[in-house]
Amino acid sequence: MHLDRELGIKPTDFVLDIGPGSSPFEMADVLVDRWPGSEGVGQRGGAEFRTNGKKLVIADATALPFADQTFDFVMCSHIIEHIEAEHIEQFFQELERVG
């Protein structure tokens, strides 16, 4: 499946990938991770953290350092299961705010 086609992402869209781990979204322009490659924080069975040449911003997903509506599309396929229940509403508010 090609997510860019399935989701209607255009080459001109500005795309954010939050928590990409070892497999960042290929159409992402910016990556956000809280602990990229940190000791004790494994990536998929010890896989190496990758940026694939994309800009990396170190930040918490519940307090993103971007202005409102900065991105046309926000991807977060590898992180939601790691957000603690008490922070999930704030996480979704941040996705909506920057997207």
Coordinates of N, CA and C in Angstrom, one line a residue:
M1 N 0.8 -1.2 0.0 CA 0.0 0.0 0.0 C 0.9 1.2 0.0
H2 N 0.5 2.2 -0.8 CA 1.3 3.5 -0.9 C 0.4 4.5 -0.1
L3 N 0.9 4.8 1.1 CA 0.1 5.8 1.9 C -0.1 7.1 1.3
D4 N 1.0 7.6 0.6 CA 0.8 8.9 -0.1 C -0.4 8.9 -1.0
R5 N -0.6 7.9 -1.8 CA -1.7 7.9 -2.7 C -3.0 7.6 -1.9
E6 N -3.0 6.7 -1.0 CA -4.2 6.4 -0.2 C -4.7 7.6 0.6
L7 N -3.8 8.4 1.1 CA -4.2 9.5 1.9 C -4.2 10.8 1.1
G8 N -3.9 10.8 -0.2 CA -3.9 12.0 -1.0 C -2.8 13.0 -0.7
I9 N -1.7 12.5 -0.3 CA -0.6 13.5 0.0 C 0.1 13.8 -1.3
K10 N 0.2 15.1 -1.5 CA 0.9 15.6 -2.8 C 2.3 15.9 -2.5
P11 N 3.2 15.9 -3.6 CA 4.6 16.2 -3.4 C 4.9 17.5 -2.8
T12 N 3.9 18.5 -3.0 CA 4.1 19.8 -2.5 C 3.7 20.0 -1.0
D13 N 3.1 19.0 -0.5 CA 2.6 19.1 0.9 C 3.8 19.0 1.9
F14 N 3.7 19.8 3.0 CA 4.7 19.8 4.0 C 4.3 18.8 5.1
V15 N 5.1 17.7 5.3 CA 4.7 16.6 6.0 C 5.6 16.4 7.3
L16 N 5.0 16.1 8.4 CA 5.6 15.9 9.7 C 5.4 14.4 10.1
D17 N 6.5 13.7 10.5 CA 6.4 12.4 11.0 C 6.8 12.4 12.5
I18 N 5.9 12.1 13.4 CA 6.2 12.1 14.8 C 6.5 10.7 15.3
G19 N 7.7 10.5 15.9 CA 8.1 9.2 16.4 C 8.4 8.2 15.3
P20 N 9.2 8.5 14.4 CA 9.4 7.6 13.2 C 10.3 6.4 13.5
G21 N 11.1 6.4 14.6 CA 11.9 5.3 14.9 C 12.8 4.9 13.8
S22 N 12.8 3.6 13.5 CA 13.7 3.1 12.5 C 13.1 3.1 11.1
S23 N 11.9 3.6 10.9 CA 11.3 3.6 9.6 C 10.5 4.9 9.3
P24 N 11.2 6.0 9.1 CA 10.5 7.3 8.9 C 9.6 7.2 7.6
F25 N 8.5 7.9 7.6 CA 7.6 8.0 6.5 C 8.4 8.7 5.3
E26 N 8.4 8.0 4.2 CA 9.2 8.5 3.0 C 8.9 9.9 2.5
M27 N 7.7 10.4 2.7 CA 7.3 11.7 2.3 C 7.5 12.8 3.3
A28 N 8.0 12.4 4.5 CA 8.1 13.4 5.6 C 9.2 14.4 5.2
D29 N 8.9 15.6 5.6 CA 9.9 16.7 5.5 C 10.6 16.9 6.8
V30 N 9.9 16.7 7.9 CA 10.4 16.9 9.3 C 10.1 15.7 10.1
L31 N 11.0 15.3 11.0 CA 10.8 14.2 11.9 C 10.9 14.8 13.3
V32 N 10.0 14.2 14.2 CA 10.1 14.6 15.6 C 10.2 13.3 16.4
D33 N 11.2 13.3 17.3 CA 11.3 12.2 18.2 C 11.8 12.7 19.6
R34 N 11.4 12.1 20.6 CA 11.7 12.5 22.0 C 13.1 12.0 22.4
W35 N 13.4 10.7 22.0 CA 14.6 10.1 22.4 C 15.2 9.4 21.2
P36 N 15.7 10.1 20.2 CA 16.3 9.3 19.1 C 17.6 8.6 19.5
G37 N 17.6 7.3 19.4 CA 18.8 6.6 19.6 C 19.3 6.6 21.1
S38 N 18.4 7.0 22.0 CA 18.8 7.1 23.4 C 19.1 5.7 24.0
E39 N 20.1 5.7 24.8 CA 20.4 4.4 25.5 C 19.2 4.0 26.3
G40 N 18.9 2.7 26.2 CA 17.8 2.1 27.0 C 16.5 2.3 26.3
V41 N 16.4 3.1 25.2 CA 15.1 3.2 24.5 C 15.3 2.5 23.1
G42 N 14.9 1.3 23.1 CA 15.1 0.5 21.8 C 14.2 0.9 20.7
Q43 N 14.6 0.6 19.5 CA 13.8 0.8 18.3 C 13.5 -0.6 17.7
R44 N 12.3 -1.0 17.7 CA 11.9 -2.2 17.1 C 13.0 -3.3 17.2
G45 N 13.1 -3.8 18.4 CA 14.1 -4.9 18.6 C 15.5 -4.5 18.5
G46 N 15.8 -3.3 18.7 CA 17.2 -2.8 18.7 C 17.6 -2.2 17.3
A47 N 16.6 -2.0 16.4 CA 17.0 -1.4 15.1 C 17.5 0.0 15.3
E48 N 18.3 0.5 14.4 CA 19.0 1.8 14.5 C 18.0 2.9 14.2
F49 N 18.0 4.0 14.9 CA 17.2 5.2 14.6 C 17.7 5.8 13.3
R50 N 16.7 6.1 12.4 CA 17.1 6.7 11.1 C 16.4 8.0 10.8
T51 N 17.1 8.9 10.1 CA 16.4 10.1 9.7 C 16.3 10.1 8.1
N52 N 17.0 9.3 7.5 CA 17.0 9.2 6.0 C 17.2 10.6 5.4
G53 N 18.1 11.4 6.0 CA 18.4 12.7 5.5 C 17.4 13.8 5.8
K54 N 16.3 13.5 6.6 CA 15.3 14.4 6.9 C 15.7 15.3 8.2
K55 N 15.1 16.5 8.3 CA 15.4 17.3 9.4 C 14.8 16.6 10.7
L56 N 15.5 16.6 11.7 CA 15.1 16.0 13.0 C 15.0 17.0 14.1
V57 N 13.8 17.1 14.7 CA 13.5 18.0 15.8 C 13.3 17.1 17.1
I58 N 14.1 17.3 18.1 CA 13.9 16.6 19.3 C 12.9 17.3 20.2
A59 N 11.7 16.7 20.4 CA 10.6 17.3 21.2 C 9.7 16.2 21.7
D60 N 8.8 16.6 22.6 CA 7.8 15.8 23.1 C 6.5 16.0 22.2
A61 N 5.9 14.9 21.9 CA 4.7 14.9 21.0 C 3.5 15.6 21.6
T62 N 3.5 15.8 22.9 CA 2.4 16.5 23.5 C 2.7 18.0 23.6
A63 N 3.8 18.5 23.2 CA 4.2 19.9 23.2 C 5.1 20.2 22.0
L64 N 4.5 20.2 20.8 CA 5.3 20.3 19.6 C 5.8 21.8 19.4
P65 N 7.0 22.0 19.0 CA 7.6 23.3 18.9 C 7.3 24.0 17.5
F66 N 6.1 23.9 17.0 CA 5.7 24.4 15.7 C 4.5 25.3 15.8
A67 N 4.5 26.3 15.0 CA 3.3 27.2 14.9 C 2.0 26.4 14.5
D68 N 0.9 27.0 14.8 CA -0.4 26.4 14.4 C -0.4 26.3 12.8
Q69 N -0.9 25.2 12.4 CA -1.1 24.8 11.0 C 0.2 24.9 10.2
T70 N 1.3 24.5 10.7 CA 2.6 24.5 10.0 C 2.6 23.4 8.9
F71 N 1.9 22.3 9.2 CA 2.0 21.1 8.3 C 0.7 20.8 7.5
D72 N 0.9 20.3 6.3 CA -0.3 19.9 5.5 C -0.8 18.5 6.0
F73 N 0.2 17.7 6.5 CA -0.1 16.3 6.9 C 0.8 15.9 8.0
V74 N 0.2 15.2 9.0 CA 1.0 14.8 10.2 C 0.8 13.2 10.2
M75 N 2.0 12.5 10.2 CA 2.0 11.1 10.3 C 2.5 10.7 11.7
C76 N 1.8 9.7 12.3 CA 2.3 9.3 13.7 C 2.0 7.8 13.8
S77 N 2.4 7.0 12.9 CA 2.1 5.6 12.9 C 2.9 4.7 13.9
H78 N 3.9 5.2 14.5 CA 4.8 4.4 15.3 C 4.8 4.9 16.8
I79 N 3.8 5.7 17.2 CA 4.0 6.4 18.5 C 2.8 6.3 19.4
I80 N 1.6 6.2 18.8 CA 0.4 6.4 19.7 C 0.3 5.4 20.8
E81 N 0.8 4.2 20.6 CA 0.8 3.2 21.7 C 1.8 3.5 22.8
H82 N 2.6 4.5 22.6 CA 3.6 4.9 23.6 C 3.1 6.1 24.4
I83 N 2.0 6.7 24.0 CA 1.5 7.9 24.7 C 0.7 7.4 25.9
E84 N 1.1 8.0 27.1 CA 0.4 7.6 28.3 C -1.1 8.1 28.3
A85 N -2.0 7.3 28.9 CA -3.4 7.6 28.8 C -3.7 9.1 29.3
E86 N -3.0 9.5 30.3 CA -3.3 10.9 30.8 C -2.9 12.0 29.8
H87 N -2.1 11.7 28.8 CA -1.6 12.6 27.9 C -2.2 12.5 26.5
I88 N -3.0 11.5 26.3 CA -3.5 11.2 24.9 C -4.4 12.4 24.4
E89 N -5.2 13.1 25.2 CA -6.0 14.2 24.7 C -5.1 15.3 24.2
Q90 N -4.1 15.6 25.0 CA -3.1 16.7 24.7 C -2.4 16.3 23.4
F91 N -2.0 15.1 23.2 CA -1.3 14.6 22.0 C -2.2 14.9 20.8
F92 N -3.5 14.5 20.8 CA -4.4 14.7 19.7 C -4.6 16.2 19.4
Q93 N -4.7 17.0 20.5 CA -4.8 18.4 20.3 C -3.6 19.0 19.6
E94 N -2.4 18.5 19.9 CA -1.2 19.0 19.2 C -1.2 18.6 17.7
L95 N -1.6 17.3 17.4 CA -1.7 16.9 16.0 C -2.6 17.8 15.2
E96 N -3.8 18.1 15.8 CA -4.7 19.0 15.2 C -4.2 20.4 15.0
R97 N -3.5 20.9 16.1 CA -3.0 22.3 16.1 C -2.0 22.5 15.0
V98 N -1.0 21.6 14.9 CA 0.1 21.8 13.9 C -0.3 21.4 12.5
G99 N -1.3 20.5 12.4 CA -1.7 20.0 11.0 C -2.8 20.9 10.4

